[in-house]
Coordinates of C-alpha atoms and ligand atoms in Angstrom, one line a residue:
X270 CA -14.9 -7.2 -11.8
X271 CA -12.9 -10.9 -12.2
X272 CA -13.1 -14.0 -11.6
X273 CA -13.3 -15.5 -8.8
X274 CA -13.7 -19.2 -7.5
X275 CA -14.1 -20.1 -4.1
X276 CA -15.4 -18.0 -1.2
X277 CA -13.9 -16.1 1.2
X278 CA -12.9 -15.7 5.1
X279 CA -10.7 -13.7 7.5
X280 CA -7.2 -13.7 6.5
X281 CA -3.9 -15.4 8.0
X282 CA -2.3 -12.1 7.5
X283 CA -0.1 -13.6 5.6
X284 CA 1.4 -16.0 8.2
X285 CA 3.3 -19.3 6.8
X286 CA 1.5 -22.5 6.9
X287 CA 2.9 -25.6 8.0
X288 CA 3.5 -26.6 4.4
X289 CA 4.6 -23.4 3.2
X290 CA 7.5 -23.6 6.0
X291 CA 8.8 -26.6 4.0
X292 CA 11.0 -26.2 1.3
X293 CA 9.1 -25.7 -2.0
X294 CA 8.0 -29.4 -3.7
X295 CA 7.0 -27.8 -6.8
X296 CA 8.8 -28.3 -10.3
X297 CA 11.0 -25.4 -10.0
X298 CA 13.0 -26.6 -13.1
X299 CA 10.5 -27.6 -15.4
X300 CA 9.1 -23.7 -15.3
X301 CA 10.6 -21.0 -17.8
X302 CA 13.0 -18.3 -15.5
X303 CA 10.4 -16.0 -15.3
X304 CA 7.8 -17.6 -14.0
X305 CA 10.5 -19.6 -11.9
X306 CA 11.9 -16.4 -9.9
X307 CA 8.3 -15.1 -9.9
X308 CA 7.3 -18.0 -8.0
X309 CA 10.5 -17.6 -5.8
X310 CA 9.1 -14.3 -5.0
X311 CA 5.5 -15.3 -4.4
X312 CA 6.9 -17.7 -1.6
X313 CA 9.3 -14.4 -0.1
X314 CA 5.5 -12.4 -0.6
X315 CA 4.2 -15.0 2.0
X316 CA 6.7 -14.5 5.2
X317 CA 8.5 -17.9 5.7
X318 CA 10.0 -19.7 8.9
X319 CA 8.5 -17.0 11.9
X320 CA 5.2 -17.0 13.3
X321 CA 4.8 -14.4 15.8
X322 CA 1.1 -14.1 18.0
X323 CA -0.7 -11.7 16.3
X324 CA -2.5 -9.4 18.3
X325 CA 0.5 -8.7 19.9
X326 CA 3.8 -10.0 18.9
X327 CA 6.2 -8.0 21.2
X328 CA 4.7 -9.1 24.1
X329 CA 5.4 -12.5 23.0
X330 CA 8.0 -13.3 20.3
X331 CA 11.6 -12.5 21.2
X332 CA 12.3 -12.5 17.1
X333 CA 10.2 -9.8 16.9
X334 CA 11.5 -8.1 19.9
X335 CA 14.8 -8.3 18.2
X336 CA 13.4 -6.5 14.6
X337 CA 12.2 -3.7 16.6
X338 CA 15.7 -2.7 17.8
X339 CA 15.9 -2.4 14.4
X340 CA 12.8 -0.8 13.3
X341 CA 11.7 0.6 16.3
X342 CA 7.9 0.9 17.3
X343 CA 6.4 4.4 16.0
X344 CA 4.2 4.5 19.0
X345 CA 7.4 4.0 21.1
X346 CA 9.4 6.5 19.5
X347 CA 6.6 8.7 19.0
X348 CA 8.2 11.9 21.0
X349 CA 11.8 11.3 19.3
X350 CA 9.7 11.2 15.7
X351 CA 7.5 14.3 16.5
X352 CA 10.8 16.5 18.1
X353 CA 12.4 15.8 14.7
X354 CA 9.1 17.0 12.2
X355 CA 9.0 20.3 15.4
X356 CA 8.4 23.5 13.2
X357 CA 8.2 21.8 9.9
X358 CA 5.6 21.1 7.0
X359 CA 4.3 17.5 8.0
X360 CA 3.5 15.8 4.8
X361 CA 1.0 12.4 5.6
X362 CA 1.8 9.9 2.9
X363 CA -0.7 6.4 3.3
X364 CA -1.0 3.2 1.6
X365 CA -4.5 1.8 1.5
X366 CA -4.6 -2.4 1.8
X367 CA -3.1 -3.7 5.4
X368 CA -2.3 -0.2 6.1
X369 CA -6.1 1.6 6.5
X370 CA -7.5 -1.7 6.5
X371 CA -6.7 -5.1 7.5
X372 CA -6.2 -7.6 4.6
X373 CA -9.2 -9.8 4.2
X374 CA -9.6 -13.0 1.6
X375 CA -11.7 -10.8 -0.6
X376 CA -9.9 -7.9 -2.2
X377 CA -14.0 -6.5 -2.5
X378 CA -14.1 -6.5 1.3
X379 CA -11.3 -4.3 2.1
X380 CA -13.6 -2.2 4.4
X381 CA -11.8 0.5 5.8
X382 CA -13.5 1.3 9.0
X383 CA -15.7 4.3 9.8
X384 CA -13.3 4.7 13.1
X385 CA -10.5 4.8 10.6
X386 CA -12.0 7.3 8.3
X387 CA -12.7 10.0 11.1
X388 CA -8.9 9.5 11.8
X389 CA -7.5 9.8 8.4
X390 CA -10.5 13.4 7.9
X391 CA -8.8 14.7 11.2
X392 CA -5.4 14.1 10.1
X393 CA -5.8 15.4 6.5
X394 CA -7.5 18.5 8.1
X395 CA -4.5 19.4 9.8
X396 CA -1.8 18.3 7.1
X397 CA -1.7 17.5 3.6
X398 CA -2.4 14.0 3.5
X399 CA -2.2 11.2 0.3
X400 CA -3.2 7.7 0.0
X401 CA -0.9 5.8 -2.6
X402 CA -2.2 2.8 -3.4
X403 CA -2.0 -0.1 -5.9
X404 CA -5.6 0.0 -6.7
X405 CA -7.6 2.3 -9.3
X406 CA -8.1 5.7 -8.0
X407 CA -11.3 5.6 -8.0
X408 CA -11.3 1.8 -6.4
X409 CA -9.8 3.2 -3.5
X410 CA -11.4 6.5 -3.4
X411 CA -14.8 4.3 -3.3
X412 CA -13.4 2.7 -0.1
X413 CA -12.4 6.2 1.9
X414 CA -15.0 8.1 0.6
X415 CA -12.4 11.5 1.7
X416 CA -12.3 14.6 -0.4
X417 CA -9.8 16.4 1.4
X418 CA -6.7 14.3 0.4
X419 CA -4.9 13.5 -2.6
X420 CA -5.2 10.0 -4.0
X421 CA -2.4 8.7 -6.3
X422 CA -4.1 5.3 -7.7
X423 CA -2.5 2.2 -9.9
X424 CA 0.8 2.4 -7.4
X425 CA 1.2 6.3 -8.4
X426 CA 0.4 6.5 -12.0
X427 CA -3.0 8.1 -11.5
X428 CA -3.2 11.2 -8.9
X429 CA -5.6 13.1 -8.4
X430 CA -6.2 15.8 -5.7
X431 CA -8.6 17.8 -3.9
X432 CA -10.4 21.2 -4.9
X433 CA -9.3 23.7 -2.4
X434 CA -11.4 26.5 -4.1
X435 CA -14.7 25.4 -3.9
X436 CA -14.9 26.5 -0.3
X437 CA -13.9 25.6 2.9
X438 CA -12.4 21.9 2.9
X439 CA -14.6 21.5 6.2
X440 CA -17.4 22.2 4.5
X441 CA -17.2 19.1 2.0
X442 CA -15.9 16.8 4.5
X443 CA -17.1 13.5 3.2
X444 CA -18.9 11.9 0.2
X445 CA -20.9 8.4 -0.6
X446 CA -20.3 8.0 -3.8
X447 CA -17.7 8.8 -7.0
X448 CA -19.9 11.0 -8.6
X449 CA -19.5 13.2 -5.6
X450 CA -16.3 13.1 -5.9
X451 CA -15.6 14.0 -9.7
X452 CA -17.4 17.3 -8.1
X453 CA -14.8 17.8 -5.8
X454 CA -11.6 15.9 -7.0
X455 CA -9.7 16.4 -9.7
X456 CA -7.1 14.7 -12.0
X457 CA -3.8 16.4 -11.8
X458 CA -1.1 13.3 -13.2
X459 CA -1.7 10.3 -15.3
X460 CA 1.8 8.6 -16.2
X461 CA 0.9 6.0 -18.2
X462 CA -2.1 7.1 -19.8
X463 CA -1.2 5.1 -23.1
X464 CA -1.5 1.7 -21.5
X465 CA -4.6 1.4 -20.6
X466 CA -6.1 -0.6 -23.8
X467 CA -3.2 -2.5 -23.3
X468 CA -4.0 -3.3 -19.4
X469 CA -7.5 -3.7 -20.4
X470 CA -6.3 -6.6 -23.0
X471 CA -4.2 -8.0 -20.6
X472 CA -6.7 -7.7 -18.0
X473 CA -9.5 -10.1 -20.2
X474 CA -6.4 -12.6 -21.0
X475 CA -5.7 -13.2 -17.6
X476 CA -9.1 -13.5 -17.1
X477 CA -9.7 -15.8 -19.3
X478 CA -6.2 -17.9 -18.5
X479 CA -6.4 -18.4 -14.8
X480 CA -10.5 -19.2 -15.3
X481 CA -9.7 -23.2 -14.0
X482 CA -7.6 -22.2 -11.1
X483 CA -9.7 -21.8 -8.4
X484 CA -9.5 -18.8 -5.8
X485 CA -7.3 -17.2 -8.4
X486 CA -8.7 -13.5 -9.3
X487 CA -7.6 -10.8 -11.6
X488 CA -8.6 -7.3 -10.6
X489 CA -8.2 -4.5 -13.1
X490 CA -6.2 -1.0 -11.3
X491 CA -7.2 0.9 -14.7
X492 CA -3.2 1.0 -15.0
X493 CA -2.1 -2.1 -13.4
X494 CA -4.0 -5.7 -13.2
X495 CA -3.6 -7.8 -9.9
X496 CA -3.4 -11.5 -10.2
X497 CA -4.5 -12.6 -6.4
X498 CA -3.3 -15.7 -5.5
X499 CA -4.4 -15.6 -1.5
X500 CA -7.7 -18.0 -2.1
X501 CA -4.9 -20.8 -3.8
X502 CA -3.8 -24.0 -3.0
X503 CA -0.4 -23.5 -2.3
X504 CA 0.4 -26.4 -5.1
X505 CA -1.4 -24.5 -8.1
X506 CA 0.6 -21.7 -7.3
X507 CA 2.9 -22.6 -9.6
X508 CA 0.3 -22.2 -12.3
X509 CA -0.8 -19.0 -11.3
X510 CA 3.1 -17.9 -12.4
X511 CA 3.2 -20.3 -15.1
X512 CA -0.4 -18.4 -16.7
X513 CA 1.1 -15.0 -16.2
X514 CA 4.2 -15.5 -17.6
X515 CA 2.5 -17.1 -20.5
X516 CA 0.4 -14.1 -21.3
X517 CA 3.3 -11.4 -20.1
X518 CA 5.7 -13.1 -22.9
X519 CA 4.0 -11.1 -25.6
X520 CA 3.7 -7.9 -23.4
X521 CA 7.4 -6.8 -23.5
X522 CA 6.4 -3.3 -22.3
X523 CA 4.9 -4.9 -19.0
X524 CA 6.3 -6.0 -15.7
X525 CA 6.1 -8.0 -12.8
X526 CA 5.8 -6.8 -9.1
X527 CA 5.0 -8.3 -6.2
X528 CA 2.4 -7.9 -3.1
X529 CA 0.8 -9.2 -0.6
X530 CA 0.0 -12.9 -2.3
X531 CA -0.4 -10.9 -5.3
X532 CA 1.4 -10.5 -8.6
X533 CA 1.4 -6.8 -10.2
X534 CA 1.3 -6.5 -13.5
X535 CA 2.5 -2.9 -14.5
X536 CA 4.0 -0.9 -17.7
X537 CA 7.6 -0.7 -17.6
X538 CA 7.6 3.2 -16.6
X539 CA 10.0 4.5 -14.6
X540 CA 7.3 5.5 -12.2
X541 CA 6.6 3.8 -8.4
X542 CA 4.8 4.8 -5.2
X543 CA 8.3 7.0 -4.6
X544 CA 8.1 8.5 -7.8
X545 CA 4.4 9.8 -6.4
X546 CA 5.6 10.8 -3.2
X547 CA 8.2 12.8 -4.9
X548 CA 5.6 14.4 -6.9
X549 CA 3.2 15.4 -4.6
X550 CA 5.7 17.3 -2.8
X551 CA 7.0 19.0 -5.7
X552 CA 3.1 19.6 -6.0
X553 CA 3.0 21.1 -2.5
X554 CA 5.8 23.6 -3.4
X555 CA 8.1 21.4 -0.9
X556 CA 9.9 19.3 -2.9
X557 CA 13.0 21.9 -2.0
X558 CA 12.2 22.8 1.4
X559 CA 14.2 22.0 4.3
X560 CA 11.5 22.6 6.3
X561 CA 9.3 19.8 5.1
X562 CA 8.6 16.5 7.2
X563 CA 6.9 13.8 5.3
X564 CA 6.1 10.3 6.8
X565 CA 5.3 7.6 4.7
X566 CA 3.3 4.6 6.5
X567 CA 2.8 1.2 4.5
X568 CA 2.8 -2.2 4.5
X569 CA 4.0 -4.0 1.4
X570 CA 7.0 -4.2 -1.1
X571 CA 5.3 -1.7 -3.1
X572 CA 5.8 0.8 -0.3
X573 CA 9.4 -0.2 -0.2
X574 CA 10.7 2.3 -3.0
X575 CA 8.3 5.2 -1.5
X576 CA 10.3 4.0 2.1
X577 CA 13.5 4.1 -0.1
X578 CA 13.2 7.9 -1.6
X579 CA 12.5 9.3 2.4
X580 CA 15.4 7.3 3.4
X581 CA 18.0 8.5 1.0
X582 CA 16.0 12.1 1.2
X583 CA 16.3 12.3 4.9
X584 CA 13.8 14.7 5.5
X585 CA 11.3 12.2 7.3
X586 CA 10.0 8.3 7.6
X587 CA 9.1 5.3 6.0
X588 CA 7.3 3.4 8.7
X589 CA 6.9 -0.1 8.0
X590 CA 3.4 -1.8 8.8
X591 CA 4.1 -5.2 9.9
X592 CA 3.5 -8.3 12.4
X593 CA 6.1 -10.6 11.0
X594 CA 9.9 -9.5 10.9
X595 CA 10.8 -8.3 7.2
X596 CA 14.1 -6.3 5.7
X597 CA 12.8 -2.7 4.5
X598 CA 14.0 0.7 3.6
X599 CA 11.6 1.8 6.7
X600 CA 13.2 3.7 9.7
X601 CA 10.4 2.7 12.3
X602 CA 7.2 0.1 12.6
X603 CA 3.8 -0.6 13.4
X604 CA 1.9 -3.7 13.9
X605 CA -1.1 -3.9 12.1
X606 CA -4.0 -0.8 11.0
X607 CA -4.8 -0.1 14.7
X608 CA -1.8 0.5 15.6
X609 CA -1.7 2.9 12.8
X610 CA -4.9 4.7 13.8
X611 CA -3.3 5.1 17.2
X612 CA -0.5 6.7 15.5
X613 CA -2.4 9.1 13.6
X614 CA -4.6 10.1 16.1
X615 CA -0.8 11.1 18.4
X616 CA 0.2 12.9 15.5
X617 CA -3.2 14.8 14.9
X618 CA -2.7 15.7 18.7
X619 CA 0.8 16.9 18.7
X620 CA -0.3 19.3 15.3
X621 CA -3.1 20.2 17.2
X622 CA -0.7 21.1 20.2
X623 CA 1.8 22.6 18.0
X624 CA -0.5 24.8 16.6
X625 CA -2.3 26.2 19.8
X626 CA 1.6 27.1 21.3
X627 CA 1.7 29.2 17.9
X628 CA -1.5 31.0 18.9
X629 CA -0.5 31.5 22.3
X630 CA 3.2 32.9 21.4
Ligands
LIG83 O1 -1.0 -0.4 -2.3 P1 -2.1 -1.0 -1.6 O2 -3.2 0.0 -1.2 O3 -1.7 -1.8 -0.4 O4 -2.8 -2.0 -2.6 C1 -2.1 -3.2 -2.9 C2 -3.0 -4.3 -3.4 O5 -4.0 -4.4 -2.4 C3 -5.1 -5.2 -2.6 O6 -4.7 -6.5 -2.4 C4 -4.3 -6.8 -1.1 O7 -5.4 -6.6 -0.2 C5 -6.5 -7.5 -0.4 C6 -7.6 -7.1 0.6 O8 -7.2 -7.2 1.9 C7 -6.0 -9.0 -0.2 O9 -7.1 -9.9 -0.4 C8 -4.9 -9.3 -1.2 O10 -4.4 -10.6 -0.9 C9 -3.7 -8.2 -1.0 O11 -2.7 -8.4 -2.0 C10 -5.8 -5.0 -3.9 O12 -6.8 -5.9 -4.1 C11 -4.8 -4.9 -5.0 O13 -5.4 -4.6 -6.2 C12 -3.7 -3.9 -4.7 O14 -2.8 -3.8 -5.7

């Protein structure tokens, strides 16, 4: 579903180019405000002015040595994280994109790996476990392939969780397909329900708008549409916020967000991937309980307001995923999705440990 004009390779993750590390040459003025600021935050989207080494920035980079004081490594302050959640409900919150799997050129080729997957069954076997992303539910339930968790699609607005009374979870551990999964999934929230012939309109106009701009895409979330700009000569970005704003102007009850080289286009509900978390754990028969410890891990501005409610909550984390110094509502870090599976696979280990001192008392 799109279009789509140039090919694709690996990613920069994001990383500035030379030209991008340059103040912007563009025709700021000559723009409408919206499109203006938009483009403002498309450049923000893209990290400016610090490159750290991927692969391992805080072996290298003092700057990034000196964010992690501030949002300190997850791995590193694994034991101080864990002795906090001791005795409580652990509630696993994931995004999807740059989080489960590293962000690639093609939004198609967002293979989560089968490593990954075996992580993320393992973890949701021990704890309730959600992915929130800004894709479709089904889009993203395509790419994990899990039954056991809850999936809350379109940045929230479409949830759906597993059936726990069809048998034992373990017994219906994986599927290949959605069909499968309408067996053993089901629908439990749709916020927005009413746009979706409206995000399907908007979803062909954009389509149709950005057609000349090449590596632009539109990708329709069922609630949402995503207007990639990755695969785009920095200088037509301009145009990419200049065609959105055009069609948006007669779309009052839409809004902009932004992502990862990627412009959100989403009803103005006051619904987010917070709202969602805050949901689910009402869901869970937590949203109440003291003795609840949910962690949130994700790696965009999107996550940001899940990141936000667990601050101000202050019943668990937001852990930021991230190889470039950024400002978040996170408490604690993580490089890139390996680090992540790291994580998960300490945290599967401490709930299994957790659980055989139980046994044993
Ligand atoms: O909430 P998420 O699960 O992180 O989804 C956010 C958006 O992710 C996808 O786009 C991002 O990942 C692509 C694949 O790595 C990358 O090409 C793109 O530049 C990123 O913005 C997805 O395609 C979007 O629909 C999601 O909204």
């Amino acid at each position: 579903m799109g279009s789509y004009a140039n090919g694709s390779t690996c990613a920069n993750d994001d990383l500035p180019s030379a030209e991008e590390m340059k103040e912007p040459s563009f025709p700021l003025k000559t723009m409408p405000l919206h499109a203006n600021s938009w483009l403002n935050d498309m450049k923000i989207s893209s990290p400016t002015a610090i490159r750290v080494n991927i692969g391992n920035p805080s072996a290298f980079d003092p700057i990034y040595r000196a964010w992690t004081k501030k949002y300190p490594s997850a791995l590193n302050a694994f034991e101080k994280i864990v002795a906090y959640g001791k005795g409580k409900k652990t509630v696993l919150f994931l995004d999807y994109d740059g989080t489960l799997s590293p962000i690639v050129d093609e939004p198609d080729n967002a293979i989560m790996s089968d490593q990954m997957r075996e992580v993320v069954r393992n973890a949701a076997l021990h704890l309730p476990t959600a992915i929130i992303s800004g894709r479709s539910c089904d889009k993203v339930f395509d790419f994990v392939k899990l039954t056991e968790l809850y999936y809350a699609g379109s940045h929230g607005m479409d949830i759906m969780g597993p059936v726990r009374n069809t048998g034992s979870v373990t017994d219906n551990r994986s599927c290949t397909n959605s069909s499968m999964k309408q067996d053993k999934e089901v629908k439990i929230f749709q916020a927005a329900s009413e746009f979706i012939p409206m995000i399907d309109e908007v979803f062909i106009l954009l389509v149709e708008k950005i057609r000349g701009i090449d590596g632009a895409k539109v990708e329709n979330n069922t609630f949402c549409v995503s207007v990639h700009y990755r695969n785009v000569n920095e200088k037509d970005w301009p145009l990419v916020a200049q065609c959105t704003d055009d069609i948006l102007k007669a779309y009052p009850r839409l809004r902009l967000s932004h992502g990862r080289k990627v412009l959100e286009v989403r009803p103005v509900i006051d619904w987010n991937k917070g709202k969602a978390v805050e949901f689910l754990l009402d869901s869970l028969g937590l949203a109440h309980s003291d003795n609840v410890f949910p962690i949130y891990i994700g790696d965009d501005r999107t996550d940001e307001d899940a990141f936000k409610v667990l601050r101000e909550d202050k019943r668990g984390f937001g852990i930021l995923v991230s190889s470039v110094p950024k400002e978040s509502h996170a408490v604690y870090s993580l490089v890139d999705p390996s680090e992540v599976m790291d994580f998960l696979k300490r945290l599967v280990k401490w709930k299994e440990e957790e659980a055989l001192k139980i046994t044993i008392k």
